[in-house]
mmCIF file of C-alpha atoms in Angstrom:
data_model
loop_
_atom_site.group_PDB
_atom_site.id
_atom_site.type_symbol
_atom_site.label_atom_id
_atom_site.label_comp_id
_atom_site.label_asym_id
_atom_site.label_seq_id
_atom_site.Cartn_x
_atom_site.Cartn_y
_atom_site.Cartn_z
ATOM 1 C CA MET A 1 -13.339 78.444 0.395
ATOM 2 C CA THR A 2 -10.013 77.949 -1.299
ATOM 3 C CA ARG A 3 -7.684 80.707 -2.384
ATOM 4 C CA ASP A 4 -5.233 80.626 -5.273
ATOM 5 C CA ALA A 5 -1.706 80.045 -3.985
ATOM 6 C CA CYS A 6 -0.586 83.198 -5.861
ATOM 7 C CA ASP A 7 -2.822 85.345 -3.603
ATOM 8 C CA LEU A 8 -1.104 84.095 -0.418
ATOM 9 C CA ASP A 9 1.948 85.613 1.136
ATOM 10 C CA PHE A 10 4.877 83.347 1.926
ATOM 11 C CA ASP A 11 4.182 82.958 5.635
ATOM 12 C CA THR A 12 0.515 82.082 5.085
ATOM 13 C CA ALA A 13 1.344 79.565 2.341
ATOM 14 C CA ALA A 14 4.012 77.961 4.529
ATOM 15 C CA ALA A 15 1.561 77.706 7.426
ATOM 16 C CA LEU A 16 -1.065 76.031 5.217
ATOM 17 C CA LEU A 17 1.538 73.597 3.896
ATOM 18 C CA ALA A 18 2.618 72.717 7.408
ATOM 19 C CA TRP A 19 -1.044 72.210 8.389
ATOM 20 C CA GLN A 20 -1.558 69.776 5.492
ATOM 21 C CA PHE A 21 1.598 67.934 6.439
ATOM 22 C CA ASP A 22 0.267 67.545 9.966
ATOM 23 C CA LEU A 23 -2.929 66.066 8.484
ATOM 24 C CA GLY A 24 -0.866 63.361 6.755
ATOM 25 C CA VAL A 25 -0.499 64.801 3.268
ATOM 26 C CA THR A 26 2.936 63.717 2.072
ATOM 27 C CA GLU A 27 2.730 64.272 -1.675
ATOM 28 C CA SER A 28 0.738 66.175 -4.254
ATOM 29 C CA ILE A 29 -0.948 64.247 -7.047
ATOM 30 C CA GLY A 30 -2.706 67.090 -8.824
ATOM 31 C CA ASP A 31 -2.306 70.760 -9.633
ATOM 32 C CA ALA A 32 -5.816 71.701 -8.465
ATOM 33 C CA PRO A 33 -7.180 71.092 -4.947
ATOM 34 C CA LEU A 34 -9.905 68.463 -4.595
ATOM 35 C CA ASN A 35 -12.747 68.699 -2.062
ATOM 36 C CA ARG A 36 -13.501 65.052 -1.329
ATOM 37 C CA TYR A 37 -16.501 65.964 0.823
ATOM 38 C CA GLU A 38 -18.332 66.933 -2.359
ATOM 39 C CA LEU A 39 -17.608 63.570 -4.084
ATOM 40 C CA GLU A 40 -20.071 60.691 -4.103
ATOM 41 C CA ALA A 41 -19.179 58.065 -1.635
ATOM 42 C CA VAL A 42 -17.620 55.145 -3.405
ATOM 43 C CA VAL A 43 -18.737 51.876 -1.838
ATOM 44 C CA PRO A 44 -16.339 49.097 -2.722
ATOM 45 C CA LYS A 45 -17.954 46.058 -4.216
ATOM 46 C CA PRO A 46 -17.744 42.982 -2.052
ATOM 47 C CA ALA A 47 -15.178 40.528 -3.214
ATOM 48 C CA ALA A 48 -16.600 37.651 -5.137
ATOM 49 C CA VAL A 49 -17.009 34.596 -2.987
ATOM 50 C CA THR A 50 -15.164 31.684 -4.512
ATOM 51 C CA ALA A 51 -16.557 28.325 -3.619
ATOM 52 C CA ALA A 52 -14.092 26.103 -1.835
ATOM 53 C CA PRO A 53 -12.845 23.292 -4.028
ATOM 54 C CA VAL A 54 -14.599 20.012 -3.505
ATOM 55 C CA ILE A 55 -12.085 17.599 -2.059
ATOM 56 C CA PRO A 56 -13.080 13.980 -2.555
ATOM 57 C CA ALA A 57 -13.149 11.777 0.477
ATOM 58 C CA GLU A 58 -9.907 9.914 1.020
ATOM 59 C CA THR A 59 -9.855 6.604 -0.765
ATOM 60 C CA ASP A 60 -9.917 3.535 1.450
ATOM 61 C CA PRO A 61 -7.431 1.120 -0.180
ATOM 62 C CA VAL A 62 -8.760 -1.870 1.757
ATOM 63 C CA ALA A 63 -12.366 -1.184 0.736
ATOM 64 C CA GLU A 64 -11.326 -0.724 -2.897
ATOM 65 C CA ALA A 65 -9.291 -3.932 -2.795
ATOM 66 C CA ARG A 66 -12.278 -5.773 -1.349
ATOM 67 C CA ALA A 67 -14.539 -4.523 -4.143
ATOM 68 C CA MET A 68 -12.036 -5.350 -6.873
ATOM 69 C CA ALA A 69 -11.411 -8.816 -5.450
ATOM 70 C CA ALA A 70 -15.115 -9.587 -5.147
ATOM 71 C CA ALA A 71 -15.649 -8.658 -8.794
ATOM 72 C CA ALA A 72 -13.073 -11.230 -9.952
ATOM 73 C CA HIS A 73 -14.861 -14.475 -10.852
ATOM 74 C CA ASP A 74 -11.805 -16.541 -11.761
ATOM 75 C CA LEU A 75 -8.055 -16.556 -11.195
ATOM 76 C CA ASP A 76 -7.266 -14.780 -14.454
ATOM 77 C CA ALA A 77 -9.609 -11.942 -13.538
ATOM 78 C CA LEU A 78 -8.112 -11.793 -10.062
ATOM 79 C CA ARG A 79 -4.609 -11.559 -11.527
ATOM 80 C CA GLU A 80 -5.760 -8.628 -13.655
ATOM 81 C CA ALA A 81 -7.373 -6.957 -10.623
ATOM 82 C CA VAL A 82 -4.216 -7.312 -8.546
ATOM 83 C CA THR A 83 -2.098 -5.928 -11.377
ATOM 84 C CA ALA A 84 -4.457 -2.952 -11.757
ATOM 85 C CA PHE A 85 -4.634 -2.141 -8.033
ATOM 86 C CA PRO A 86 -3.202 1.416 -7.773
ATOM 87 C CA HIS A 87 -2.689 2.000 -4.057
ATOM 88 C CA CYS A 88 0.333 -0.091 -3.051
ATOM 89 C CA GLU A 89 3.581 1.862 -3.421
ATOM 90 C CA LEU A 90 5.588 -1.367 -3.753
ATOM 91 C CA LYS A 91 4.179 -1.727 -7.251
ATOM 92 C CA ARG A 92 6.111 1.349 -8.425
ATOM 93 C CA GLY A 93 9.491 -0.184 -7.673
ATOM 94 C CA ALA A 94 8.771 -3.747 -8.753
ATOM 95 C CA ARG A 95 9.575 -5.235 -12.129
ATOM 96 C CA SER A 96 6.835 -7.890 -12.038
ATOM 97 C CA THR A 97 3.510 -8.651 -10.415
ATOM 98 C CA VAL A 98 4.220 -12.062 -8.878
ATOM 99 C CA PHE A 99 0.806 -13.699 -8.721
ATOM 100 C CA ALA A 100 1.105 -17.481 -8.261
ATOM 101 C CA ASP A 101 2.675 -20.716 -9.410
ATOM 102 C CA GLY A 102 1.760 -24.376 -9.321
ATOM 103 C CA ARG A 103 -1.536 -26.099 -9.963
ATOM 104 C CA PRO A 104 -4.815 -24.308 -9.197
ATOM 105 C CA GLY A 105 -7.172 -26.772 -7.545
ATOM 106 C CA ALA A 106 -4.380 -28.520 -5.646
ATOM 107 C CA ARG A 107 -5.319 -29.740 -2.189
ATOM 108 C CA LEU A 108 -2.444 -27.741 -0.667
ATOM 109 C CA MET A 109 -1.982 -23.994 -1.049
ATOM 110 C CA ILE A 110 1.195 -22.373 0.287
ATOM 111 C CA ILE A 111 1.275 -18.682 1.185
ATOM 112 C CA GLY A 112 4.611 -16.928 1.527
ATOM 113 C CA GLU A 113 5.415 -13.335 2.403
ATOM 114 C CA ALA A 114 6.684 -11.371 -0.622
ATOM 115 C CA PRO A 115 8.819 -11.875 -3.719
ATOM 116 C CA GLY A 116 12.578 -11.465 -3.589
ATOM 117 C CA ARG A 117 14.918 -10.332 -6.343
ATOM 118 C CA GLU A 118 14.822 -13.624 -8.278
ATOM 119 C CA GLU A 119 11.032 -13.836 -8.007
ATOM 120 C CA ASP A 120 10.640 -10.249 -9.179
ATOM 121 C CA GLN A 121 12.777 -10.997 -12.221
ATOM 122 C CA ALA A 122 11.051 -14.285 -13.057
ATOM 123 C CA GLY A 123 7.496 -13.203 -12.206
ATOM 124 C CA ARG A 124 6.970 -16.411 -10.176
ATOM 125 C CA PRO A 125 7.023 -17.039 -6.415
ATOM 126 C CA PHE A 126 9.742 -19.085 -4.706
ATOM 127 C CA VAL A 127 12.299 -19.520 -7.487
ATOM 128 C CA GLY A 128 15.434 -18.386 -5.619
ATOM 129 C CA LYS A 129 17.450 -20.368 -3.094
ATOM 130 C CA ALA A 130 14.580 -20.382 -0.600
ATOM 131 C CA GLY A 131 12.234 -21.604 -3.340
ATOM 132 C CA GLN A 132 14.605 -24.369 -4.332
ATOM 133 C CA LEU A 133 14.733 -25.522 -0.723
ATOM 134 C CA LEU A 134 10.927 -25.418 -0.583
ATOM 135 C CA ASP A 135 10.718 -27.633 -3.669
ATOM 136 C CA ARG A 136 13.043 -30.186 -2.043
ATOM 137 C CA MET A 137 10.986 -30.101 1.167
ATOM 138 C CA LEU A 138 7.779 -30.732 -0.762
ATOM 139 C CA ALA A 139 9.360 -33.494 -2.840
ATOM 140 C CA ALA A 140 10.337 -35.256 0.396
ATOM 141 C CA ILE A 141 6.638 -35.825 1.124
ATOM 142 C CA GLY A 142 5.636 -36.535 -2.470
ATOM 143 C CA LEU A 143 4.411 -33.088 -3.543
ATOM 144 C CA SER A 144 5.389 -30.757 -6.379
ATOM 145 C CA ARG A 145 4.044 -27.678 -8.102
ATOM 146 C CA ASP A 146 3.812 -29.301 -11.531
ATOM 147 C CA ASN A 147 2.186 -32.588 -10.555
ATOM 148 C CA PRO A 148 -1.038 -33.029 -12.590
ATOM 149 C CA ASP A 149 -2.692 -34.896 -9.707
ATOM 150 C CA PRO A 150 -4.379 -32.371 -7.356
ATOM 151 C CA ALA A 151 -3.680 -34.688 -4.417
ATOM 152 C CA CYS A 152 0.067 -34.482 -5.068
ATOM 153 C CA ALA A 153 0.282 -30.918 -6.373
ATOM 154 C CA VAL A 154 0.749 -27.583 -4.650
ATOM 155 C CA TYR A 155 -0.378 -24.061 -5.483
ATOM 156 C CA ILE A 156 1.862 -21.227 -4.259
ATOM 157 C CA THR A 157 1.381 -17.500 -3.780
ATOM 158 C CA ASN A 158 2.490 -14.669 -1.476
ATOM 159 C CA VAL A 159 0.720 -12.117 0.663
ATOM 160 C CA MET A 160 2.399 -9.374 -1.386
ATOM 161 C CA PRO A 161 2.614 -9.641 -5.176
ATOM 162 C CA TRP A 162 5.399 -7.029 -5.392
ATOM 163 C CA ARG A 163 8.932 -7.068 -4.064
ATOM 164 C CA PRO A 164 9.625 -4.692 -1.158
ATOM 165 C CA PRO A 165 12.783 -2.600 -1.578
ATOM 166 C CA HIS A 166 15.939 -4.339 -0.314
ATOM 167 C CA ASN A 167 13.784 -7.396 0.488
ATOM 168 C CA ARG A 168 12.491 -5.748 3.665
ATOM 169 C CA ASP A 169 9.466 -7.218 5.451
ATOM 170 C CA PRO A 170 6.112 -5.958 4.152
ATOM 171 C CA LEU A 171 4.617 -3.240 6.324
ATOM 172 C CA PRO A 172 1.367 -4.089 8.179
ATOM 173 C CA GLU A 173 -0.581 -1.524 6.139
ATOM 174 C CA GLU A 174 0.756 -2.995 2.898
ATOM 175 C CA ALA A 175 -0.315 -6.504 3.898
ATOM 176 C CA ALA A 176 -3.698 -5.220 5.091
ATOM 177 C CA MET A 177 -4.589 -3.646 1.734
ATOM 178 C CA MET A 178 -3.668 -6.843 -0.123
ATOM 179 C CA ARG A 179 -5.469 -9.204 2.258
ATOM 180 C CA PRO A 180 -8.830 -9.037 0.403
ATOM 181 C CA PHE A 181 -7.074 -10.185 -2.772
ATOM 182 C CA LEU A 182 -5.415 -13.040 -0.873
ATOM 183 C CA GLU A 183 -8.680 -14.164 0.673
ATOM 184 C CA ARG A 184 -10.357 -14.170 -2.737
ATOM 185 C CA HIS A 185 -7.340 -16.005 -4.147
ATOM 186 C CA VAL A 186 -7.853 -18.786 -1.616
ATOM 187 C CA GLU A 187 -11.571 -18.967 -2.448
ATOM 188 C CA LEU A 188 -10.926 -19.298 -6.172
ATOM 189 C CA ALA A 189 -8.029 -21.756 -5.823
ATOM 190 C CA ASP A 190 -10.210 -23.857 -3.489
ATOM 191 C CA PRO A 191 -7.560 -25.844 -1.560
ATOM 192 C CA ASP A 192 -8.235 -28.163 1.367
ATOM 193 C CA VAL A 193 -5.283 -27.048 3.478
ATOM 194 C CA LEU A 194 -3.173 -23.902 3.810
ATOM 195 C CA VAL A 195 0.465 -23.588 4.835
ATOM 196 C CA VAL A 196 1.689 -20.126 5.817
ATOM 197 C CA LEU A 197 5.417 -19.479 5.688
ATOM 198 C CA GLY A 198 6.835 -16.749 7.898
ATOM 199 C CA ASN A 199 5.495 -14.013 10.134
ATOM 200 C CA THR A 200 3.833 -11.833 7.506
ATOM 201 C CA SER A 201 1.693 -14.652 6.146
ATOM 202 C CA ALA A 202 0.869 -15.940 9.626
ATOM 203 C CA ARG A 203 -0.225 -12.484 10.738
ATOM 204 C CA THR A 204 -2.263 -11.907 7.577
ATOM 205 C CA VAL A 205 -4.068 -15.265 7.582
ATOM 206 C CA LEU A 206 -4.196 -16.163 11.275
ATOM 207 C CA GLY A 207 -3.975 -12.730 12.886
ATOM 208 C CA GLN A 208 -0.961 -13.893 14.903
ATOM 209 C CA ALA A 209 2.802 -13.474 14.641
ATOM 210 C CA GLY A 210 5.788 -15.163 16.231
ATOM 211 C CA ILE A 211 6.380 -17.925 13.724
ATOM 212 C CA THR A 212 8.925 -19.864 15.808
ATOM 213 C CA ARG A 213 6.264 -20.140 18.506
ATOM 214 C CA LEU A 214 3.339 -20.794 16.149
ATOM 215 C CA ARG A 215 5.020 -23.300 13.824
ATOM 216 C CA GLY A 216 3.703 -26.821 13.968
ATOM 217 C CA THR A 217 0.424 -25.790 15.630
ATOM 218 C CA TRP A 218 -2.634 -26.002 13.406
ATOM 219 C CA GLY A 219 -4.936 -23.007 13.279
ATOM 220 C CA GLU A 220 -7.786 -21.798 11.101
ATOM 221 C CA GLY A 221 -7.849 -19.002 8.552
ATOM 222 C CA PHE A 222 -10.143 -18.132 5.638
ATOM 223 C CA GLY A 223 -12.319 -21.060 6.783
ATOM 224 C CA LEU A 224 -9.555 -23.641 6.261
ATOM 225 C CA PRO A 225 -7.052 -25.540 8.435
ATOM 226 C CA VAL A 226 -3.740 -23.672 8.457
ATOM 227 C CA LEU A 227 -0.285 -24.963 9.349
ATOM 228 C CA PRO A 228 2.279 -22.245 10.154
ATOM 229 C CA MET A 229 5.862 -23.119 9.205
ATOM 230 C CA CYS A 230 9.179 -21.293 9.233
ATOM 231 C CA HIS A 231 10.050 -19.673 5.947
ATOM 232 C CA PRO A 232 12.669 -21.558 3.893
ATOM 233 C CA ALA A 233 14.854 -18.424 3.951
ATOM 234 C CA TYR A 234 14.906 -18.727 7.751
ATOM 235 C CA LEU A 235 15.894 -22.378 7.449
ATOM 236 C CA LEU A 236 18.816 -21.417 5.199
ATOM 237 C CA ARG A 237 20.047 -19.028 7.868
ATOM 238 C CA ASN A 238 19.318 -21.425 10.734
ATOM 239 C CA PRO A 239 19.977 -25.009 9.592
ATOM 240 C CA ALA A 240 19.233 -26.381 13.074
ATOM 241 C CA ALA A 241 15.562 -25.424 12.528
ATOM 242 C CA LYS A 242 15.274 -27.927 9.662
ATOM 243 C CA ARG A 243 14.529 -30.688 12.179
ATOM 244 C CA ASP A 244 11.368 -28.892 13.270
ATOM 245 C CA ALA A 245 10.488 -28.219 9.616
ATOM 246 C CA TRP A 246 10.739 -31.939 8.861
ATOM 247 C CA ALA A 247 8.351 -32.686 11.735
ATOM 248 C CA ASP A 248 5.946 -30.115 10.304
ATOM 249 C CA LEU A 249 6.159 -31.728 6.863
ATOM 250 C CA LEU A 250 5.342 -35.147 8.282
ATOM 251 C CA ASP A 251 2.357 -33.655 10.095
ATOM 252 C CA LEU A 252 1.252 -32.002 6.840
ATOM 253 C CA ARG A 253 1.535 -35.274 4.907
ATOM 254 C CA ALA A 254 -0.584 -37.036 7.505
ATOM 255 C CA ARG A 255 -3.214 -34.278 7.269
ATOM 256 C CA LEU A 256 -3.415 -34.573 3.489
ATOM 257 C CA LYS A 257 -3.957 -38.365 3.534
#
């Protein structure tokens, strides 16, 4: 039973206040006392269970590239597929998608590594100093990109269609996601012989690197004979290696006859 505070003497009221303080009461929120034992128990409602968001499985860039490449039935469609491929970060910093140059259907297809600054600006592979040297090398054995005769023409592309920043080497994962497009490119261009220039193209096509060791030794990639050669940019930096490049060109000419 509760008693009105006015009926209590000072000592009794002070004792009751001290007792409440000992129970943990630190402030008063009402003028009238409240007997909580007489209240209905309030059962809190369980919190609503929110379904976890559905997170899609991580996209496999290589699998998507393979599907997009397989759906391309000609070179124009393949160019569009490469341009639309969303997973290579190099695309964000590049000005152009550098697809190919030369004559489709040529007996010889040349595969470089990646575009440089001049290629990115022009939208064509091998147009800078290294490309000019390549044209002179090909002319020395009677080949050119614009020759209408498939036996004397060349078709040129790169492993990567976009320029890496500061002309760095393409990363292995970058080359791996573009490999299905390259393999389909070779199928549609239908050459008789491949030449791979540099380590990135040798690794992508042949599964091997170490171009100064591999050069001049025929291998097989994408079901075709493949001749690894040093990249023309390497030859510009190391003129003494041009002697070996000339030997490789003579071997290539003999293979094409």
